[in-house]
Short mmCIF file of C-alpha atoms and ligand atoms in Angstrom, two decimals:
data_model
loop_
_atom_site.label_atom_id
_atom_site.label_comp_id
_atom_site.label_asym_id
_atom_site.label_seq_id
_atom_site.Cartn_x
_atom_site.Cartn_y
_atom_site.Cartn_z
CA UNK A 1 24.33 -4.74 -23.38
CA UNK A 2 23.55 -5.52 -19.57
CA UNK A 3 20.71 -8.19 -18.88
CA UNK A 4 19.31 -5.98 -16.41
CA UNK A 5 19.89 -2.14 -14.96
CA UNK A 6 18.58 -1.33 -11.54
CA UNK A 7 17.46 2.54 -11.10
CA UNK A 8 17.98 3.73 -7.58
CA UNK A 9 19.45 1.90 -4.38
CA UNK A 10 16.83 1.67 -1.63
CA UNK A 11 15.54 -1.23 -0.55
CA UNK A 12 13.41 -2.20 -3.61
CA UNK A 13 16.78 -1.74 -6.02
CA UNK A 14 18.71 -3.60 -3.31
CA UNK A 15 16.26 -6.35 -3.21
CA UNK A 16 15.52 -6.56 -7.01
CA UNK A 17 19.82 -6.88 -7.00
CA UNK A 18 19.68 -9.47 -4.72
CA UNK A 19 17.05 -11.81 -6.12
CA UNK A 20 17.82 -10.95 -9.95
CA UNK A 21 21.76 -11.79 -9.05
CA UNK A 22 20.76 -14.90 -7.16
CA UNK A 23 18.29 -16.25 -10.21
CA UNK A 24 20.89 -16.23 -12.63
CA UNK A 25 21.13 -12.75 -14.34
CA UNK A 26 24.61 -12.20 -15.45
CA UNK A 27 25.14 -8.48 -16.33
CA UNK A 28 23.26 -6.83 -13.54
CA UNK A 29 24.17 -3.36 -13.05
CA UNK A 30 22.26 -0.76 -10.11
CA UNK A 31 22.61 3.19 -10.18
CA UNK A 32 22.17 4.74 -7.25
CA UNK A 33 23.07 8.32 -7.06
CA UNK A 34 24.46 8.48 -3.46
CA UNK A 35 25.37 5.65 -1.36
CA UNK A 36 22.85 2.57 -1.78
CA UNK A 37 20.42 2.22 1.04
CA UNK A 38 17.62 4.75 0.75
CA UNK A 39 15.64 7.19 2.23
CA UNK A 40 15.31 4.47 6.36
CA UNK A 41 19.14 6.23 6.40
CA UNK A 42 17.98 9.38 7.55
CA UNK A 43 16.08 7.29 9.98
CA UNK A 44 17.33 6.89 13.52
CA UNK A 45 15.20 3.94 14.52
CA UNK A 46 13.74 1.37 13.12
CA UNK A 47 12.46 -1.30 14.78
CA UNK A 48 9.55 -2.91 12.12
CA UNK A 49 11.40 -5.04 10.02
CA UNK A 50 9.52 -8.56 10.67
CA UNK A 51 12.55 -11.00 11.85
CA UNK A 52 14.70 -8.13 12.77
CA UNK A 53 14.02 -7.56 16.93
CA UNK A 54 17.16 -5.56 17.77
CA UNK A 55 16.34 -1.51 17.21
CA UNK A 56 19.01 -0.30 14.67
CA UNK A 57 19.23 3.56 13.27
CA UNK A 58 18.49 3.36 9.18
CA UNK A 59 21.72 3.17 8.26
CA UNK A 60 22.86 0.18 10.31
CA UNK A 61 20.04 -1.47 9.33
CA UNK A 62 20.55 -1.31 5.70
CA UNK A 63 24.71 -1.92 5.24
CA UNK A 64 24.36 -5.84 5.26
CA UNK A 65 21.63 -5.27 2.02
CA UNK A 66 24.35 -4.23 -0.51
CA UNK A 67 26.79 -6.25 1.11
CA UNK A 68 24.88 -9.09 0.72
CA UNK A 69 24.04 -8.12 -2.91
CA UNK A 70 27.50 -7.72 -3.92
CA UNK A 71 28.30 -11.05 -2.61
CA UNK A 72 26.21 -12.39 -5.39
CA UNK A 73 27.60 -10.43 -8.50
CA UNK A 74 25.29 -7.29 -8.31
CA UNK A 75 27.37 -4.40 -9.28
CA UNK A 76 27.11 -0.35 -8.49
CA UNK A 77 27.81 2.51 -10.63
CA UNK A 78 27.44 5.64 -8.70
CA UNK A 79 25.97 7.36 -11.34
CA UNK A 80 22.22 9.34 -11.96
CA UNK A 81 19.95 8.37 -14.35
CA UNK A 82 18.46 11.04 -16.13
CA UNK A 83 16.17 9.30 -18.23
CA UNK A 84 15.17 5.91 -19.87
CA UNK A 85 13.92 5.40 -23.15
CA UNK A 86 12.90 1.90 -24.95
CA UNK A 87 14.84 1.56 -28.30
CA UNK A 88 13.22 -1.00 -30.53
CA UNK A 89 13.18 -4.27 -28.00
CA UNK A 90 15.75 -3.09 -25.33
CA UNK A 91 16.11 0.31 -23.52
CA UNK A 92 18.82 3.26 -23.58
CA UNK A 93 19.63 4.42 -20.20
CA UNK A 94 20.89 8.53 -20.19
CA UNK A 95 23.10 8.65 -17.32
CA UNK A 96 24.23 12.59 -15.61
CA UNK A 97 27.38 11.99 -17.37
CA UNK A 98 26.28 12.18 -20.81
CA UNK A 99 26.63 8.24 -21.04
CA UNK A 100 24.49 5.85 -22.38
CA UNK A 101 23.77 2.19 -21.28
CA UNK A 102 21.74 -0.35 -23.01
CA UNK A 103 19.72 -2.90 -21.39
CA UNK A 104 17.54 -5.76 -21.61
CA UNK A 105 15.18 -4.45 -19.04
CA UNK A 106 14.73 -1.91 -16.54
CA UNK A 107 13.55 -2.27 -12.79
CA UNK A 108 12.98 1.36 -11.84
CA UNK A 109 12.97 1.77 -8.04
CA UNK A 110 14.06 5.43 -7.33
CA UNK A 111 11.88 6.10 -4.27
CA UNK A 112 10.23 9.30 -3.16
CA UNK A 113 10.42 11.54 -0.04
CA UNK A 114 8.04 13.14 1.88
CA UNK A 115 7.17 16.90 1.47
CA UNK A 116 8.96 18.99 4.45
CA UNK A 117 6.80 22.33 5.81
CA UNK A 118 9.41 24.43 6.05
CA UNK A 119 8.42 25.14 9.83
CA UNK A 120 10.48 26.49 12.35
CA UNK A 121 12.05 23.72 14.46
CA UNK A 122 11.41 20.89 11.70
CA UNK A 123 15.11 20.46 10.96
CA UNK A 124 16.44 20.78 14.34
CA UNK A 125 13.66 18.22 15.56
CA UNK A 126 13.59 15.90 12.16
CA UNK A 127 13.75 12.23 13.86
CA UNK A 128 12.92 13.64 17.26
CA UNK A 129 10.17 14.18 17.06
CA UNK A 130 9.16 15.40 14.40
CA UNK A 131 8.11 12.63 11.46
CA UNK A 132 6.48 11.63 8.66
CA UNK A 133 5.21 8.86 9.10
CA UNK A 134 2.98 7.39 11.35
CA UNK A 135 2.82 3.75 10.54
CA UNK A 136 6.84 3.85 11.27
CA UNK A 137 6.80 5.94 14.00
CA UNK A 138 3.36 6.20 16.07
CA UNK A 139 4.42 3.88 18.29
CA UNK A 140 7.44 5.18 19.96
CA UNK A 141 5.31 7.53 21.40
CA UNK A 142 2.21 5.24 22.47
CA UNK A 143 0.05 6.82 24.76
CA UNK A 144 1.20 10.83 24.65
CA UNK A 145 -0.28 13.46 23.16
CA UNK A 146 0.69 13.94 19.68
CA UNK A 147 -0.20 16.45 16.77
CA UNK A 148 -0.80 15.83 12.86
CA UNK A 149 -0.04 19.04 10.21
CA UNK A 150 -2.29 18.51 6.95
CA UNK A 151 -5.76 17.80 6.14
CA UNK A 152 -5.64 15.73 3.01
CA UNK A 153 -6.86 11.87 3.23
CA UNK A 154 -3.40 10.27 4.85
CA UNK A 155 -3.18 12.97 6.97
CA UNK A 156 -7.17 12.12 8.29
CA UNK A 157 -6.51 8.28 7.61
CA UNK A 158 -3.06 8.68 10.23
CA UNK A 159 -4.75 10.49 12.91
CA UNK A 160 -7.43 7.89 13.28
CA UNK A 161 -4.49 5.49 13.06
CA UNK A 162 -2.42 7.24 15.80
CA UNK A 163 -5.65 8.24 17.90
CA UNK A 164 -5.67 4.07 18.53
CA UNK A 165 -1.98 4.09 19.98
CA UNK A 166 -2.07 7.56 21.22
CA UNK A 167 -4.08 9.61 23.99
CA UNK A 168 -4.59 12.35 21.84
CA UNK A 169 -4.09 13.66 18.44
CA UNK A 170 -4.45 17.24 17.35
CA UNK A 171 -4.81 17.98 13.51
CA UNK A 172 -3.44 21.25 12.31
CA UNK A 173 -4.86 22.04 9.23
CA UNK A 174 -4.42 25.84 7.74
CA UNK A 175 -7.97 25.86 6.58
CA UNK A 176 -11.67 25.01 8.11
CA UNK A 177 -12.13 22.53 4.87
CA UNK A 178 -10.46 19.43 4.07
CA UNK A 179 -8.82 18.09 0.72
CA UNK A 180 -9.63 14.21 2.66
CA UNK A 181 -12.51 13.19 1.45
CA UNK A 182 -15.97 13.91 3.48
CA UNK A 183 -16.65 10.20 4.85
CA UNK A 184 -13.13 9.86 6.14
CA UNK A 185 -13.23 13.37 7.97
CA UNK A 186 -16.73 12.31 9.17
CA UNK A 187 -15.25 9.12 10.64
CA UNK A 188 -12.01 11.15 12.19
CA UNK A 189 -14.90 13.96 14.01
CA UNK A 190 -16.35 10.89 15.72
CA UNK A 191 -13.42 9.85 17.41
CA UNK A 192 -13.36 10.91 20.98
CA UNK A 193 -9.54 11.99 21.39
CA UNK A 194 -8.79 13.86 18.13
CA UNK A 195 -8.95 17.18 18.05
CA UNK A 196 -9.36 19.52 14.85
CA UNK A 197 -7.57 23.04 15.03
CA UNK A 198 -8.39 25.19 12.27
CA UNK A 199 -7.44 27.48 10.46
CA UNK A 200 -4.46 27.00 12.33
CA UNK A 201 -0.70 27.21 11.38
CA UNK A 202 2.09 26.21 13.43
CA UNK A 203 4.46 29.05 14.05
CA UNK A 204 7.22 27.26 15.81
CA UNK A 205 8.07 23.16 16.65
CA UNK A 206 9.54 23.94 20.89
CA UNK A 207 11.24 21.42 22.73
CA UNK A 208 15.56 21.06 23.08
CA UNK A 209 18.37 18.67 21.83
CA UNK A 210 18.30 15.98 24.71
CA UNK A 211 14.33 15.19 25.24
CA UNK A 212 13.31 16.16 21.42
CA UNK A 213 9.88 18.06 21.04
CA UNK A 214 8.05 19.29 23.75
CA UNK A 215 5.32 21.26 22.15
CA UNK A 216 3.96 23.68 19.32
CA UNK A 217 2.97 27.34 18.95
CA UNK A 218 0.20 28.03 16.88
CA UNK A 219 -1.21 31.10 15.61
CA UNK A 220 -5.27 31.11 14.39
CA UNK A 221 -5.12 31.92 10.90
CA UNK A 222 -8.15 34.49 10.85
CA UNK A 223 -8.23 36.17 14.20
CA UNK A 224 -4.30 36.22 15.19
CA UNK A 225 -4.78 34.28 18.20
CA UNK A 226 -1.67 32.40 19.49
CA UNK A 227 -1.21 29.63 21.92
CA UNK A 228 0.36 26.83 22.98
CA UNK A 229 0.07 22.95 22.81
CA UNK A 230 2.10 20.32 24.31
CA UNK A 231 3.02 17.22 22.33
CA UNK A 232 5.64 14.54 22.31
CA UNK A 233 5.58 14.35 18.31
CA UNK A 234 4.38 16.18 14.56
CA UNK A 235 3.79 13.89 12.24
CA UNK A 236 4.05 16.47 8.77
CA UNK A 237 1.60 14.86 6.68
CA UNK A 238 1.25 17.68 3.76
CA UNK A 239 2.30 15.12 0.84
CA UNK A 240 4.77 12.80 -0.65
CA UNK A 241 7.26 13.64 -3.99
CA UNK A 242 7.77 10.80 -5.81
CA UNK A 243 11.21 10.66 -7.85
CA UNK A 244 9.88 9.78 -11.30
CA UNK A 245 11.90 12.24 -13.30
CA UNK A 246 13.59 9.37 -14.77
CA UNK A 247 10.60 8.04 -16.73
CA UNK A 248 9.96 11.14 -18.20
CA UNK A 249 10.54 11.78 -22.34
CA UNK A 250 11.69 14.65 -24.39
CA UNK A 251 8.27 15.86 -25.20
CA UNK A 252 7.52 15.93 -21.87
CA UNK A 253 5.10 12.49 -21.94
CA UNK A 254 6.05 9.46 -19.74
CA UNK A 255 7.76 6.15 -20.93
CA UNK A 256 4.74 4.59 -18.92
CA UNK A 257 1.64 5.07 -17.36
CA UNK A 258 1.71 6.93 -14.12
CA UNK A 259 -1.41 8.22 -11.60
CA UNK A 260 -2.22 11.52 -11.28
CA UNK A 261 0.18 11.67 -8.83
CA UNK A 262 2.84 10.47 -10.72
CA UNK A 263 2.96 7.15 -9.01
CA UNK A 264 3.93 4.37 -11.92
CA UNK A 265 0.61 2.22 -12.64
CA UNK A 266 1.81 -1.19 -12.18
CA UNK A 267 0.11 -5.03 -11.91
CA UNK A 268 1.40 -7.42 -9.64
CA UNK A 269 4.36 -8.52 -10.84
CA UNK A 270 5.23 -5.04 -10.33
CA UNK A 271 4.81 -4.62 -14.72
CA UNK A 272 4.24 -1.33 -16.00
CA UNK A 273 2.33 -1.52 -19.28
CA UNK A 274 5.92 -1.27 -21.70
CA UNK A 275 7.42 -4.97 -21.60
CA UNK A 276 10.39 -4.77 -19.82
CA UNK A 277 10.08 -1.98 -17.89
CA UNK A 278 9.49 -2.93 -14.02
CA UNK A 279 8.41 -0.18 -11.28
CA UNK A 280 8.97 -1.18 -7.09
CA UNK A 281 8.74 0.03 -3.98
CA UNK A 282 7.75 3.55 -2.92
CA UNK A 283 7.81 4.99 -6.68
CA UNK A 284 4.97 2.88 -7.62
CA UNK A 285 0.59 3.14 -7.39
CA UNK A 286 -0.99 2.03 -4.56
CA UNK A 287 2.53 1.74 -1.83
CA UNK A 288 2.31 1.05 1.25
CA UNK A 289 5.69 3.36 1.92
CA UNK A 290 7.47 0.45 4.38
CA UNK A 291 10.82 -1.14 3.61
CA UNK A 292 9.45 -4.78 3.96
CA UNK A 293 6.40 -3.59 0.95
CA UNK A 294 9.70 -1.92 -0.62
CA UNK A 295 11.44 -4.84 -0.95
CA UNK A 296 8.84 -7.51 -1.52
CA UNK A 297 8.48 -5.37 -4.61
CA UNK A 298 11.78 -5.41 -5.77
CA UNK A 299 12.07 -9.29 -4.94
CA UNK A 300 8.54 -9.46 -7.39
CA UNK A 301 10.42 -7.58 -10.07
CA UNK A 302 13.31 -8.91 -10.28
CA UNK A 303 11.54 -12.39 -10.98
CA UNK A 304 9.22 -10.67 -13.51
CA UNK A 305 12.51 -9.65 -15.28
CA UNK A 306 14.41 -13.05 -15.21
CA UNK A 307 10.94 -14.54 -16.79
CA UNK A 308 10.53 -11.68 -19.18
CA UNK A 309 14.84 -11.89 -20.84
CA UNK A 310 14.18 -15.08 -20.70
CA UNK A 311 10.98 -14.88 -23.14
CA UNK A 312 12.67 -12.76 -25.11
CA UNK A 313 16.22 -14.27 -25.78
C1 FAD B 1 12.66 9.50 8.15
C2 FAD B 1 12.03 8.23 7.60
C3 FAD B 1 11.73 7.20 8.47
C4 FAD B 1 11.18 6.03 8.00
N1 FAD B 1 10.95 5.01 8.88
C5 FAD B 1 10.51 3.83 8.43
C6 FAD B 1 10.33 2.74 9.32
O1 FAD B 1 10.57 2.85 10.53
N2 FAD B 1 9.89 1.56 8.79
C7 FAD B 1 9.62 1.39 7.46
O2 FAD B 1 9.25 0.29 7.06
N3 FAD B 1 9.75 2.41 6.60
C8 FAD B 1 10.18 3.63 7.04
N4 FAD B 1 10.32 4.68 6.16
C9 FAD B 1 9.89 4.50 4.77
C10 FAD B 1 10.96 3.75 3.92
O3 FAD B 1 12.21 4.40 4.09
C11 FAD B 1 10.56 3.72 2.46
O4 FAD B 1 9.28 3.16 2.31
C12 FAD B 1 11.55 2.89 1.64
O5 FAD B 1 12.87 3.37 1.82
C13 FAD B 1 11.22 2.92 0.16
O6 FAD B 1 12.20 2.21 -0.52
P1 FAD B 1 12.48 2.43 -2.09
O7 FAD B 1 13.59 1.53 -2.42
O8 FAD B 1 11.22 2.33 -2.84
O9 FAD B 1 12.92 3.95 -2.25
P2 FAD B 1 14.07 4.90 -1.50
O10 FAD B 1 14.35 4.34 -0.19
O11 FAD B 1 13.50 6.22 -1.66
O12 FAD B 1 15.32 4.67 -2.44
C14 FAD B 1 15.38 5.24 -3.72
C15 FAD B 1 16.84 5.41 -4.10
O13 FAD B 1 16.90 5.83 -5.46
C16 FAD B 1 17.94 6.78 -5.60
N5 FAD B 1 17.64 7.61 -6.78
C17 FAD B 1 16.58 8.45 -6.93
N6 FAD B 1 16.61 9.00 -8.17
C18 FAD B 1 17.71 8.49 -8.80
C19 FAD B 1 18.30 8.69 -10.09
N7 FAD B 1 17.74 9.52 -10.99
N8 FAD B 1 19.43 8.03 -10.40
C20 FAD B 1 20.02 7.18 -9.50
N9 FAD B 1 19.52 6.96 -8.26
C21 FAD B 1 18.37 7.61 -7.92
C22 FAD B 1 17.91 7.57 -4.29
O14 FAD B 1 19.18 8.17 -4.05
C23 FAD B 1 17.57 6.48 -3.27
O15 FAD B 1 18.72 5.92 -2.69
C24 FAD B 1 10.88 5.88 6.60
C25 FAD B 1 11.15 6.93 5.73
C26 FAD B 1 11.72 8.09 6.22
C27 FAD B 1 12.02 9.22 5.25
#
């Protein structure tokens, strides 16, 4: 039976690898899918990683992390988890192969990603300029004109965020209500440089391979309209998919408590309410979707789950 099995290889799993490996933990397995490192590889910059000043693309930035993990004993199956379940005191882990591992305790850290819109241009554009999300990215394009798609509350909440770095941010939203609630949208109409289109939709993202995107076409939902708006970015804020299939049961429950989002409800010590069962980084309530929250959370776990097989020896 392994001490401890990691779920997913991002930078919570990574983290929770690292410090669960370096505190003693002898059997210490992590699944990851695909290669370990997380969603920041499909990133081309990332520059916001406190104590890291050079700009590195995603993947450069997160080879040392399993290097550094494997230095201290942390092993990776390639392998998909399908689904965990808690047999008497320990838990069975269902793998895509139609394997089973047992384990002491379970730090689940398989991630999300952020809904795409299915736009013209958002593929060809996807990392230039064209993002989602603003807190990583707003500030490459400080003081330009930029443009929001969505109209629930992070979608409101990031254009008053990027209306402080940017001169201007449109929001594109396909109706004339809002999902955000009414005191943030109140608080978003006061601000002098954003702009609310609606009911807009965007038709096509415009701009070419060297300089990234150069602006939108939009067509006006009720009347036909089109026209034209120039921007240096789109931040797609229409939602986030967190990977929780793994926590789900045969009868279709969850092994734990989740949001109505499906977000795993957890304390501080990143604790779910079964004993044993850990939940970090971007999977759980409440994150703040950063690789430094990421892996503070798996560093949190993975000393919640030393103290808990140590309790329960
Ligand atoms: C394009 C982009 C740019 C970003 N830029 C920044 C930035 O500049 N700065 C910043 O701080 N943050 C940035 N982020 C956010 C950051 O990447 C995430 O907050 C962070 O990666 C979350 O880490 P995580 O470990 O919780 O999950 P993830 O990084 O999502 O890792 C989860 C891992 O679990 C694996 N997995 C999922 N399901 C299973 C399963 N069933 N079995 C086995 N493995 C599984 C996945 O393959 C994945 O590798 C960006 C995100 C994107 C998409």
């Amino acid at each position: 039976m392994l001490e401890l099995a990691i779920i997913g290889g991002g930078p919570a799993g990574l983290s929770a690898g690292l410090y669960a490996t370096r505190g003693g933990l002898k059997d210490v397995v992590m699944f990851e899918k695909g290669m370990p490192g997380g969603q920041i590889t499909s990133s081309s910059e990332m520059e916001n990683y406190p104590g890291v000043a050079e700009v590195k693309s995603g993947f450069d930035f997160m080879m040392p992390w399993q290097e550094q993990c494997f230095r201290f004993g942390l092993k990776h199956e390639m392998k998909e988890v399908v689904c965990i379940k808690k047999v008497g005191n320990h838990f069975s882990i269902m793998l895509s192969d139609n394997t089973e591992v047992e384990s002491k305790a379970v730090i689940v850290a398989t991630g999300g990603s952020p809904k795409k819109s299915g736009v013209k241009g958002e593929d060809v554009f996807w990392g230039k300029g064209v993002s989602s999300c603003a807190t990583c990215d707003g500030f490459f394009y400080k003081g330009k004109e930029v443009a929001i798609l969505g109209g629930g509350d992070s979608a409101i909440e990031e254009a008053i965020y990027l209306a402080k770095i940017c001169s201007k941010v449109s929001v594109i939203h396909r109706r004339n209500a809002f999902r955000a609630s009414p005191i943030t949208v109140e608080r978003a109409k006061a601000v002098p440089n954003i702009e609310f289109l609606t009911p807009y939709g965007i038709e096509e993202i415009v701009g070419n391979e060297k300089d990234g995107v150069s602006g939108l076409r939009l067509k006006h939902l009720e009347s036909g309209e089109e026209k034209s708006i120039a921007i240096a970015c789109l931040f797609v804020l229409i939602g986030y998919q967190v990977n929780n299939a793994v926590l789900k049961q045969e009868n279709g429950s969850s092994i734990c408590a989740l949001s109505e989002f499906g977000e795993a409800i957890v304390n501080l010590k990143m604790e779910t309410n079964v004993p044993g069962l850990f939940v970090a980084g971007d999977l759980r309530l409440d994150a703040p979707k950063q690789v430094v929250c990421a892996a503070a959370d798996g560093a949190t776990a993975a000393l919640g789950a030393i103290e808990y097989i140590e309790h329960h020896k």
